[in-house]
XYZ file of C-alpha atoms in Angstrom:
758
model
C 85.477 80.114 78.071
C 89.028 80.231 79.169
C 88.357 82.519 81.935
C 84.906 80.847 82.831
C 86.913 77.581 83.109
C 89.458 79.247 85.677
C 86.872 80.196 87.774
C 85.098 76.849 87.761
C 88.682 75.194 88.351
C 89.100 77.716 91.426
C 85.626 76.666 92.932
C 86.767 73.194 92.697
C 90.097 73.868 94.206
C 88.307 75.412 97.138
C 87.771 72.076 98.331
C 91.337 72.367 99.004
C 90.872 74.555 101.900
C 88.496 71.956 103.574
C 90.897 71.917 106.484
C 89.333 75.391 107.322
C 85.909 73.980 107.736
C 87.307 71.908 110.587
C 88.756 74.990 112.240
C 85.192 76.700 111.419
C 83.083 73.965 113.211
C 84.887 75.132 116.493
C 83.179 78.619 116.143
C 79.384 77.271 116.344
C 79.643 77.494 119.895
C 79.353 81.063 119.905
C 81.842 84.117 120.330
C 84.085 84.649 123.517
C 84.109 88.039 125.303
C 87.159 88.773 123.109
C 85.307 87.848 119.786
C 84.348 90.011 116.595
C 81.411 91.639 116.384
C 78.607 91.971 113.938
C 78.649 94.429 111.308
C 75.292 95.118 109.707
C 74.853 95.872 105.972
C 72.416 96.530 103.190
C 74.013 95.199 100.554
C 70.720 92.973 99.399
C 68.490 95.905 100.133
C 67.576 94.396 103.622
C 69.840 94.801 106.727
C 71.819 91.421 107.304
C 75.301 90.812 109.146
C 78.028 90.955 106.763
C 79.355 87.639 107.026
C 76.514 86.251 105.849
C 75.868 88.043 102.516
C 77.573 86.415 99.600
C 79.130 89.648 98.098
C 82.552 91.342 98.858
C 81.662 94.023 100.986
C 83.590 96.209 103.381
C 81.495 97.516 106.243
C 82.231 100.041 108.996
C 80.205 100.790 112.347
C 80.253 104.186 114.064
C 83.360 103.283 116.343
C 85.514 102.309 113.435
C 84.624 105.329 111.436
C 85.751 107.595 114.456
C 88.956 105.627 114.949
C 89.603 105.682 111.220
C 88.634 109.256 110.871
C 86.240 108.609 108.101
C 83.895 111.498 107.581
C 83.004 111.728 104.051
C 83.154 109.474 100.831
C 86.807 110.914 99.716
C 88.027 109.196 103.135
C 87.609 105.779 102.292
C 90.671 105.198 99.801
C 92.810 104.156 103.183
C 90.465 101.335 104.525
C 88.963 99.124 101.535
C 90.780 96.880 99.366
C 90.870 97.892 95.533
C 89.571 101.224 96.094
C 91.640 104.368 95.553
C 90.615 107.867 96.002
C 92.200 110.979 94.874
C 91.824 114.700 94.953
C 91.914 115.906 91.541
C 92.008 119.278 90.045
C 89.025 121.450 88.808
C 86.833 121.439 91.986
C 87.577 121.135 95.509
C 84.611 119.040 96.037
C 85.142 116.123 93.243
C 87.047 113.298 94.206
C 88.208 110.748 91.901
C 87.424 107.226 92.845
C 88.696 103.831 91.457
C 87.047 100.500 92.460
C 88.315 97.422 91.036
C 89.715 99.383 87.693
C 86.604 101.077 87.201
C 86.781 104.982 87.614
C 84.301 107.764 88.439
C 85.417 111.471 89.185
C 83.695 112.808 85.951
C 82.665 116.917 86.153
C 80.403 116.644 83.270
C 76.649 116.427 83.881
C 76.309 114.401 80.623
C 78.084 111.565 81.716
C 77.621 109.150 84.502
C 80.255 107.287 87.085
C 80.570 103.572 87.217
C 80.818 103.575 91.040
C 77.281 104.189 92.642
C 77.451 106.807 95.362
C 74.389 106.643 98.130
C 73.102 108.232 101.214
C 70.661 106.229 103.027
C 69.999 104.254 100.122
C 69.557 107.161 97.725
C 71.324 107.263 94.305
C 73.350 110.637 94.150
C 73.119 111.466 90.399
C 76.501 113.762 90.310
C 79.562 112.215 91.674
C 81.020 115.633 91.387
C 80.404 117.393 94.583
C 80.697 114.661 96.997
C 83.770 115.635 99.222
C 81.258 116.963 101.717
C 81.153 116.430 105.138
C 77.944 114.637 106.707
C 77.028 115.653 110.132
C 75.866 112.262 111.529
C 77.390 108.971 110.151
C 76.206 105.706 111.791
C 77.918 103.265 109.386
C 79.051 102.957 105.786
C 79.309 100.030 103.502
C 81.407 99.499 100.388
C 80.252 96.478 97.846
C 83.035 95.727 95.368
C 81.985 94.488 92.161
C 78.713 94.887 89.676
C 75.808 95.593 91.594
C 73.229 95.807 88.725
C 70.112 94.285 89.922
C 69.604 95.402 93.004
C 71.642 98.831 92.711
C 70.964 99.487 89.063
C 72.702 101.105 86.271
C 76.267 103.150 87.137
C 77.480 100.623 89.697
C 79.960 98.562 87.271
C 82.753 99.045 89.620
C 80.637 98.804 92.992
C 78.452 101.286 95.203
C 79.320 103.107 98.104
C 76.301 103.666 100.934
C 76.596 105.966 103.740
C 73.764 105.395 106.318
C 73.248 108.164 108.541
C 71.737 108.006 112.364
C 68.376 107.542 113.151
C 66.667 108.703 116.483
C 66.833 106.466 119.585
C 63.648 108.203 121.107
C 66.011 108.548 124.546
C 67.543 111.864 125.678
C 71.159 111.597 124.503
C 73.578 114.492 123.811
C 77.115 114.015 121.928
C 79.410 116.971 121.878
C 83.156 116.676 120.131
C 85.677 119.385 119.420
C 88.791 119.166 117.320
C 91.903 121.495 117.315
C 94.774 120.846 115.122
C 97.657 122.537 113.086
C 96.838 124.501 109.959
C 94.338 126.250 112.084
C 91.907 123.298 111.985
C 88.869 123.728 114.194
C 85.985 121.245 114.418
C 82.948 120.671 116.196
C 80.168 118.423 116.315
C 76.895 118.301 118.240
C 74.017 115.794 118.269
C 71.058 115.794 120.102
C 68.556 112.748 120.564
C 65.177 114.300 121.769
C 62.884 112.002 124.021
C 60.216 110.324 122.030
C 56.759 112.359 121.861
C 54.549 109.430 121.783
C 55.485 107.493 118.362
C 57.442 110.338 117.065
C 61.368 110.555 118.149
C 63.821 113.063 116.445
C 67.616 113.439 116.164
C 69.360 116.750 115.400
C 72.980 117.209 114.684
C 75.204 120.057 113.520
C 79.069 120.379 112.263
C 81.553 122.784 111.699
C 84.879 122.081 110.401
C 87.588 124.531 109.195
C 91.337 124.917 108.370
C 93.573 127.669 106.684
C 94.686 125.459 103.933
C 98.247 123.985 103.204
C 99.738 126.040 100.514
C 100.181 129.799 100.396
C 99.196 131.776 97.296
C 102.007 134.424 96.113
C 99.103 136.403 94.255
C 96.343 136.477 96.186
C 93.451 139.016 96.022
C 93.664 139.567 92.269
C 89.970 140.601 91.337
C 88.180 139.676 88.159
C 84.671 141.323 87.204
C 82.588 138.745 84.865
C 79.098 139.106 83.663
C 76.426 136.721 85.252
C 76.305 133.920 86.663
C 79.836 134.393 87.587
C 80.040 137.814 89.256
C 83.360 139.077 90.910
C 85.896 136.496 91.794
C 89.095 137.102 93.725
C 92.443 134.701 93.797
C 92.402 132.776 97.051
C 94.813 133.422 99.956
C 95.576 129.642 100.507
C 95.165 126.454 98.592
C 93.472 123.728 100.287
C 91.457 126.007 102.955
C 88.014 124.551 103.828
C 85.288 126.022 105.785
C 82.067 123.717 106.264
C 78.632 123.913 107.778
C 76.530 120.710 107.702
C 73.359 120.107 109.505
C 71.414 116.890 109.902
C 67.932 116.124 111.045
C 66.071 112.522 111.694
C 62.728 111.956 112.410
C 60.999 108.572 113.038
C 57.181 107.737 113.404
C 56.646 104.383 114.689
C 53.137 103.178 114.423
C 53.795 99.421 114.800
C 52.934 97.995 111.546
C 53.819 101.730 109.827
C 57.365 103.133 110.317
C 58.122 106.238 108.461
C 61.580 107.879 108.549
C 62.359 111.325 107.146
C 66.251 112.520 106.947
C 67.553 115.828 105.776
C 71.180 116.691 105.206
C 72.519 119.982 104.392
C 76.152 121.215 103.767
C 77.597 124.569 102.957
C 81.240 124.399 102.228
C 83.511 126.876 101.266
C 86.994 125.813 100.146
C 89.772 126.311 97.480
C 91.625 123.402 95.469
C 94.981 121.980 96.832
C 96.461 123.969 94.275
C 97.519 123.227 90.606
C 101.351 123.145 90.597
C 103.328 123.633 87.131
C 105.362 120.291 86.562
C 106.561 120.822 83.030
C 105.462 121.095 79.517
C 104.179 119.009 76.826
C 107.321 118.583 74.153
C 104.874 119.937 71.470
C 104.464 123.364 73.593
C 107.755 123.418 74.722
C 109.140 125.884 72.010
C 106.707 128.263 72.774
C 106.638 128.012 76.609
C 109.731 130.423 77.100
C 107.788 133.184 75.776
C 105.378 133.125 78.553
C 106.335 131.132 81.262
C 110.281 132.416 81.024
C 109.157 136.068 81.529
C 109.822 137.588 84.801
C 106.308 137.606 85.899
C 106.355 133.773 86.310
C 106.744 133.701 90.152
C 107.321 129.752 90.480
C 108.909 127.872 87.814
C 108.036 124.332 87.089
C 109.119 121.809 89.889
C 108.527 117.825 90.397
C 108.703 118.780 94.002
C 105.781 119.868 96.165
C 105.735 123.845 96.677
C 104.868 125.398 99.746
C 103.748 128.513 97.991
C 102.316 128.876 94.478
C 101.517 131.865 92.386
C 97.801 131.193 90.784
C 96.156 134.348 90.486
C 93.100 132.977 88.812
C 92.316 130.164 91.480
C 89.367 131.318 93.455
C 87.446 130.132 96.800
C 84.548 127.729 95.443
C 81.248 127.557 97.470
C 79.249 123.992 97.150
C 75.522 123.752 98.844
C 74.041 120.475 99.143
C 71.000 119.597 100.620
C 68.943 116.130 100.657
C 65.590 114.704 101.684
C 64.472 111.265 101.997
C 61.021 109.966 103.097
C 61.392 106.094 103.808
C 57.978 104.516 104.612
C 57.690 100.545 105.425
C 54.294 98.850 106.088
C 54.113 95.270 107.268
C 51.415 93.846 105.274
C 51.784 90.733 107.339
C 54.679 88.903 109.559
C 55.889 87.727 106.196
C 55.566 90.700 103.640
C 56.625 94.355 103.786
C 55.976 97.262 101.086
C 58.691 99.915 101.430
C 58.494 103.477 99.406
C 61.633 105.705 99.428
C 60.765 109.053 97.982
C 63.938 111.248 97.816
C 64.934 114.948 96.605
C 68.322 116.398 96.432
C 69.948 119.765 95.005
C 73.461 120.648 94.205
C 74.238 124.202 93.892
C 78.243 124.943 93.233
C 79.942 127.763 92.194
C 83.476 126.466 91.331
C 84.986 129.979 90.446
C 88.085 130.264 89.029
C 90.579 127.596 87.860
C 94.064 128.588 86.960
C 95.067 125.614 85.265
C 97.899 126.318 83.882
C 99.919 126.464 87.089
C 101.318 129.838 87.003
C 100.525 133.833 87.265
C 101.308 135.508 84.121
C 101.436 139.212 82.585
C 101.609 140.036 79.140
C 101.416 143.572 78.068
C 100.484 144.523 81.308
C 97.464 142.318 81.339
C 96.712 139.371 83.344
C 97.233 136.161 80.791
C 96.467 132.602 80.648
C 97.533 130.060 78.524
C 94.395 127.873 79.826
C 92.203 128.463 82.793
C 88.492 128.079 83.348
C 85.476 129.541 85.506
C 82.080 127.228 86.207
C 78.918 127.578 87.683
C 76.518 124.449 87.908
C 73.404 123.481 89.520
C 71.691 120.141 89.566
C 68.425 118.691 91.038
C 67.261 115.359 91.242
C 63.961 113.290 92.170
C 63.897 109.656 93.109
C 61.081 107.008 93.936
C 61.510 103.412 94.883
C 58.950 100.988 96.038
C 59.682 97.721 97.011
C 57.815 94.558 98.337
C 59.816 92.357 100.497
C 58.765 88.796 101.462
C 60.239 86.207 103.946
C 58.648 82.768 103.610
C 60.389 80.353 105.304
C 63.490 79.218 103.356
C 62.734 82.013 100.663
C 63.313 85.522 101.043
C 62.583 87.978 98.045
C 62.317 91.593 96.793
C 60.480 92.975 93.952
C 61.044 96.452 93.367
C 60.409 99.491 90.779
C 62.728 102.818 90.431
C 62.193 106.149 88.936
C 64.872 108.881 88.707
C 64.881 112.292 87.447
C 67.604 114.930 87.064
C 68.072 118.340 85.767
C 70.988 120.535 85.536
C 72.611 123.473 84.199
C 76.591 123.828 83.515
C 78.353 127.175 82.190
C 82.141 126.231 82.007
C 84.137 128.459 79.741
C 87.725 127.717 78.972
C 90.107 130.542 78.445
C 92.903 129.531 76.021
C 95.610 131.902 75.417
C 93.391 134.679 76.648
C 94.338 138.212 78.221
C 91.789 139.818 80.709
C 91.352 143.755 80.172
C 90.212 145.917 83.090
C 86.789 145.804 82.167
C 83.453 143.481 83.252
C 84.452 140.211 81.491
C 82.104 138.378 79.131
C 83.455 135.302 77.884
C 83.453 134.862 73.878
C 80.933 132.646 72.216
C 82.599 133.329 68.910
C 84.724 135.780 66.723
C 83.802 139.381 67.782
C 82.006 138.412 71.051
C 82.918 138.888 74.646
C 85.237 141.066 75.968
C 88.450 138.689 76.524
C 91.248 138.929 74.033
C 92.734 135.850 72.844
C 96.366 136.075 71.446
C 96.543 132.328 70.332
C 93.925 132.710 67.801
C 91.316 130.327 69.461
C 87.655 131.562 68.324
C 85.794 131.415 71.306
C 86.172 130.730 75.094
C 83.769 127.861 74.796
C 86.090 125.829 72.340
C 87.069 123.388 75.000
C 84.261 124.357 77.317
C 80.707 124.316 77.116
C 77.218 125.879 78.365
C 74.792 123.358 78.586
C 71.727 121.890 80.293
C 70.661 118.240 81.063
C 67.551 116.451 81.550
C 68.440 112.793 82.421
C 65.618 110.148 83.503
C 65.673 106.751 84.209
C 62.839 104.032 85.162
C 63.664 100.560 86.201
C 61.856 97.200 87.470
C 63.935 94.472 89.411
C 63.408 91.267 91.243
C 65.621 89.205 93.441
C 65.026 85.805 95.077
C 67.060 83.704 97.483
C 66.491 80.367 99.062
C 68.689 79.045 102.028
C 68.769 75.396 103.586
C 71.346 74.544 106.298
C 74.065 74.031 103.683
C 73.166 75.756 100.610
C 71.891 79.271 99.517
C 70.833 79.798 96.086
C 70.109 83.640 94.594
C 69.296 85.262 91.663
C 67.880 88.722 90.522
C 67.393 90.365 87.101
C 66.651 94.020 86.477
C 65.325 96.076 83.431
C 66.338 99.712 82.894
C 65.158 102.286 80.341
C 67.028 105.574 80.174
C 66.388 108.839 78.435
C 68.959 111.366 78.133
C 68.832 114.905 76.820
C 71.833 117.608 76.163
C 70.585 121.028 75.311
C 73.899 122.739 74.269
C 74.111 126.715 73.995
C 77.957 126.969 73.409
C 80.569 124.290 73.018
C 83.411 123.666 70.416
C 82.031 125.316 67.207
C 78.558 126.319 68.584
C 77.145 128.609 68.263
C 79.279 130.644 66.173
C 79.381 128.059 62.872
C 77.201 125.318 64.400
C 73.829 126.568 65.856
C 72.763 125.871 69.618
C 71.126 122.605 69.453
C 69.260 119.880 71.623
C 70.553 116.045 71.589
C 68.328 113.225 72.657
C 69.657 109.750 73.621
C 67.839 106.605 75.067
C 68.568 103.193 75.679
C 67.790 100.102 78.196
C 69.142 97.285 79.354
C 68.454 93.843 80.980
C 71.083 92.926 83.935
C 71.319 89.470 85.807
C 73.129 88.001 88.764
C 73.293 84.479 90.293
C 74.987 83.210 93.397
C 75.553 79.803 94.856
C 76.621 79.399 98.521
C 77.988 76.599 100.464
C 77.461 76.986 104.144
C 80.084 75.342 106.023
C 78.468 76.111 109.511
C 76.986 79.392 110.549
C 80.253 81.243 110.563
C 82.012 80.135 107.165
C 80.834 79.967 103.824
C 82.259 79.492 99.988
C 80.230 81.546 97.314
C 80.462 81.837 93.678
C 78.974 84.826 91.769
C 78.142 85.816 88.373
C 76.769 89.621 87.844
C 76.535 92.046 84.878
C 75.953 95.591 84.866
C 76.118 98.796 82.797
C 76.953 102.294 82.723
C 74.591 104.496 81.117
C 75.508 106.048 77.502
C 74.408 109.242 76.543
C 75.604 112.629 74.357
C 78.110 115.050 75.478
C 79.283 118.054 73.217
C 76.883 116.561 70.769
C 78.529 113.498 70.363
C 76.902 110.225 71.350
C 78.408 107.536 73.156
C 77.506 103.860 73.845
C 76.818 102.207 77.189
C 79.366 100.532 78.961
C 78.571 96.942 79.908
C 80.230 94.306 82.441
C 80.053 90.881 83.194
C 81.872 89.571 86.636
C 82.754 86.324 87.704
C 83.767 86.064 91.207
C 84.440 83.396 93.781
C 84.844 83.988 97.570
C 85.171 82.647 101.131
C 83.908 84.544 104.218
C 84.523 82.941 107.733
C 84.751 83.916 111.233
C 87.362 81.206 112.830
C 88.965 80.150 115.864
C 85.952 81.178 118.236
C 85.163 84.122 115.990
C 88.564 85.642 117.016
C 89.865 85.638 113.462
C 87.664 86.892 110.539
C 88.836 86.043 106.831
C 87.201 87.394 104.080
C 88.495 86.774 100.456
C 87.502 87.274 96.665
C 88.904 86.625 93.536
C 87.412 88.212 90.394
C 87.565 88.441 86.811
C 85.340 91.227 84.867
C 85.046 91.621 81.151
C 83.998 95.232 79.933
C 82.848 96.416 76.506
C 82.538 99.920 75.191
C 84.863 101.369 78.064
C 84.065 104.954 78.926
C 87.132 106.837 80.018
C 86.998 110.728 80.323
C 89.948 112.908 78.806
C 90.812 116.463 78.425
C 93.080 118.378 76.174
C 93.162 122.214 75.511
C 91.643 122.016 72.136
C 88.959 119.482 72.434
C 88.022 119.928 76.072
C 86.643 116.727 77.906
C 85.762 113.880 75.919
C 84.929 110.366 76.281
C 87.765 108.243 75.378
C 86.652 104.889 74.515
C 88.091 101.558 74.854
C 86.385 98.970 72.692
C 86.649 96.333 75.572
C 88.722 96.012 78.805
C 89.649 93.185 81.148
C 90.193 93.217 84.970
C 91.166 90.135 87.036
C 92.307 90.435 90.834
C 92.222 89.525 94.428
C 90.976 90.779 97.892
C 91.870 89.535 101.380
C 90.712 91.110 104.641
C 91.647 89.762 107.772
C 90.765 90.983 111.113
C 92.234 89.385 114.551
C 91.734 89.842 118.174
C 94.533 87.326 119.636
C 93.539 88.477 123.119
C 91.410 90.540 124.876
C 92.017 94.489 124.014
C 94.320 93.823 121.108
C 92.894 93.867 117.578
C 94.642 93.511 114.309
C 93.616 94.245 110.673
C 95.076 93.951 107.441
C 93.580 93.930 103.680
C 95.284 93.533 100.568
C 94.167 93.996 97.111
C 95.354 93.188 93.236
C 93.798 94.100 90.184
C 95.404 93.857 86.681
C 93.660 96.275 84.408
C 94.179 95.759 80.437
C 92.201 98.207 78.054
C 92.178 97.992 74.365
C 93.352 100.701 72.253
C 91.092 103.659 71.179
C 90.674 103.206 67.591
C 91.699 106.913 66.934
C 94.095 107.964 69.660
C 95.684 104.690 70.318
C 96.388 103.162 73.756
C 94.391 103.911 76.630
C 95.804 103.963 80.176
C 94.397 102.486 83.212
C 94.644 104.563 86.318
C 94.079 102.150 88.818
C 96.768 100.899 91.220
C 97.702 97.562 90.813
C 98.113 97.046 94.220
C 96.842 98.313 97.547
C 96.851 97.490 101.235
C 96.041 98.679 104.365
C 97.466 97.503 107.842
C 96.304 98.459 111.378
C 96.022 97.788 114.981
C 94.497 98.752 118.010
C 95.479 98.163 121.676
C 93.028 99.065 124.386
C 94.833 98.752 128.068
C 93.155 97.190 131.007
C 90.620 99.817 132.802
C 92.010 102.058 135.308
C 89.737 102.357 138.935
C 87.410 105.078 137.348
C 86.623 102.771 134.227
C 88.124 105.030 131.877
C 91.330 103.096 129.528
C 93.844 104.155 127.320
C 93.553 103.186 123.575
C 96.335 103.385 120.797
C 95.605 102.734 117.104
C 97.817 102.939 114.138
C 97.128 102.392 110.750
C 99.008 102.252 107.468
C 97.882 102.547 103.956
C 100.022 101.738 100.717
C 98.927 102.146 96.858
C 101.365 101.365 94.212
C 102.526 103.471 91.645
C 99.962 104.504 89.109
C 99.550 106.402 85.769
C 97.244 109.828 86.107
C 96.755 110.237 82.382
C 94.250 108.389 80.357
C 96.041 109.548 77.091
C 99.309 107.740 76.655
C 102.143 110.118 75.906
C 105.732 108.722 76.264
C 107.380 112.259 76.332
C 105.566 113.402 79.520
C 105.063 109.955 81.083
C 107.424 110.455 83.773
C 105.735 113.457 84.874
C 102.309 111.995 85.053
C 103.293 108.806 86.642
C 102.133 108.883 90.413
C 104.824 107.325 92.821
C 103.937 104.375 95.227
C 103.448 105.584 98.743
C 102.714 104.300 102.183
C 100.753 106.641 104.568
C 100.614 106.205 108.465
C 97.846 107.274 110.544
C 98.019 107.036 114.377
C 95.616 108.093 117.469
C 96.160 107.708 121.070
C 93.014 108.134 123.070
C 91.701 108.183 126.953
C 88.187 106.573 126.769
C 85.100 106.837 129.283
C 87.060 109.201 131.471
C 84.152 110.142 134.044
C 83.756 113.976 134.211
C 81.012 116.276 135.761
C 78.282 113.150 135.567
C 79.521 112.659 131.848
C 81.940 110.478 130.187
C 84.609 111.797 127.940
C 87.068 110.941 125.493
C 90.389 112.579 124.741
C 92.300 111.766 121.811
C 95.630 112.920 120.167
C 96.086 112.027 116.430
C 98.156 112.569 113.626
C 97.663 112.048 109.684
C 100.121 111.193 107.398
C 103.077 110.775 110.069
C 105.804 110.673 108.050
C 104.980 113.626 105.816
C 104.709 112.122 102.701
C 104.741 114.818 100.059
C 104.082 112.968 96.869
C 102.412 113.586 93.637
C 98.526 112.682 94.011
C 96.922 113.509 90.511
C 98.610 114.692 87.302
C 97.343 115.697 83.732
C 99.161 116.767 80.391
C 97.091 119.622 79.126
C 98.409 119.510 75.750
C 100.349 122.739 76.709
C 101.545 122.752 80.513
C 101.683 119.337 82.616
C 100.253 120.281 85.985
C 99.955 118.186 89.269
C 98.338 118.315 92.823
C 99.941 117.125 95.738
C 99.007 115.074 98.736
C 98.265 117.043 101.947
C 101.154 117.023 104.337
C 101.379 115.960 107.982
C 98.383 117.058 110.074
C 97.791 116.525 113.708
C 95.508 117.720 116.776
C 93.377 116.735 119.508
C 90.071 115.691 119.824
C 87.669 116.033 122.943
C 84.336 114.460 123.297
C 81.322 114.383 125.833
C 78.072 112.175 126.137
C 75.153 112.872 128.229
């Protein structure tokens, strides 16, 4: 009740801002030439102007994406308040997200993520494997706060939607190339074909590669495994990437019926940034010198970023992603449209070897690992969404149904204290099996790993209604979801040598609601108050059931385009209550597990400002504050929140007056700050100094010559630099119950872009 009263008092306090109404009244005459442009979002499942949607949402159009160098989900962290994106260890293609204190980053198919990730409105069942480039992005929207009614389960922190470009029906060609340090080479081509009657098509191809940022001092060491792993070889460099991506879009426009097909495919070969040995857990410190103190340890513990590491079991990985979506919209009348979204997506990732312990060790002449792993995983998903959308005067509504089915397999042994003899390696599933030799007495290579299959299904129905007058808008929605989850556990923990292989089932359902009241000062300014619920599905991991996480959110906000639409102000204050909070943790003996906290509270504030004080000059800034408080785990005690308390970005762009040939210079600089934060959910005061990530401020800059006439085309040439001051801070760290390892940020990169449009 105290929190609810605070929200209501905040609504009343908004009347103190009434002078803003007088300023905003001046905007009704329309924007000047130097005014701010509109940004389209689909936060309520229909296209709307970002400023008219009573939801905290950040939107980026194609020009903004280019200026900010955003190519995939992992690039968004520097541009959205209260959003942090980290490159974690365990996979080169699995960024970890934190949005308003809610985390994603799980590598387990049995668990879901609290931030919904979408491509063209299609839900991605696995956040693991989302650091892949899309060949043709048109816009991006980041919705902050629970989106449980319109976007469904697993959006307790928010939703991120990438929208790819649709065909125009006119002949257009766009070619872009990049060359940079660390042997960075990138090329992209997009071709819009002329319409053939009602059919139009767009094709795009992307190639992006670099040689990596950290050298491996032990490259080329080969290990032969039984299927499905095969032969692996330690990487030459860490952070190396080689990506090929393709996209196709086709539109059939039959007036009342429009059918869109979109296809994306990415083939990414890469290596992790490299796990660096930071130090040791005190419980392991007495044993560590027997292994890490040997001459075979090439690089010792250090809390400073090393330019070269010795990781003899970290190998290149390969990720293949493909997606198909078919969207059909039929106008039954001028007021009613029926829409169908059918989608299929597939993920195949061979993670390869993962030298978790941060060292290259030899015992008795054989390669030895205190802790490492190898992984092969595959996932498929089908989804079907059917919507009925209506617009009748002051009332707009959508009624929909959603079906989702996912299957996956994940084979992930974890080698603890293991020797690798020169034979074909078969991971041990119990005493007397396999060909690895364990000197720690661990009975199985699956004690902390698993070999499992999953089948997850979800069914939902929802409805959302809004009523709008000149001064007010009232909106509300409801959703019912039913989940069925199955885990088929072949090996994990004491399975199968003590406990048999077994299949586990879990099911649950949930109702979600939202309600929003908006006071429309004028078409360019409004206040809103919003209540929303959401849930993160429960299930079973390692044969142990866990409850669904639920959230209730209270939010007030203001959106305004002021001073003749030259100043955009978007602000939101929020409070959330979560129950059965799901946090994933890892230890050398237990592997990955749910570290549940009975409840959590997040309170915070977000402010986004964009100003165009004069023609050609644009300033933008955003600020995010979130205070997270998690209750203790009944068994393990305090649970750490891993979200930074403060995030901020500032940027400015100056477009100089045009030259005689109509080209012009454009300069942009952006800075992003995030507060210091913890990186290990399990609280351990003895290693907290090693797993605390420092605050940092990163600067990016770009200088462009735009619209340069060249051989009948228009060219764009840009010189850019990322991480201008060459920060080399710790980005991710974990205590593994033995060693403490960390991943450091990418150093300064720079290059030149050249682009042409025909």
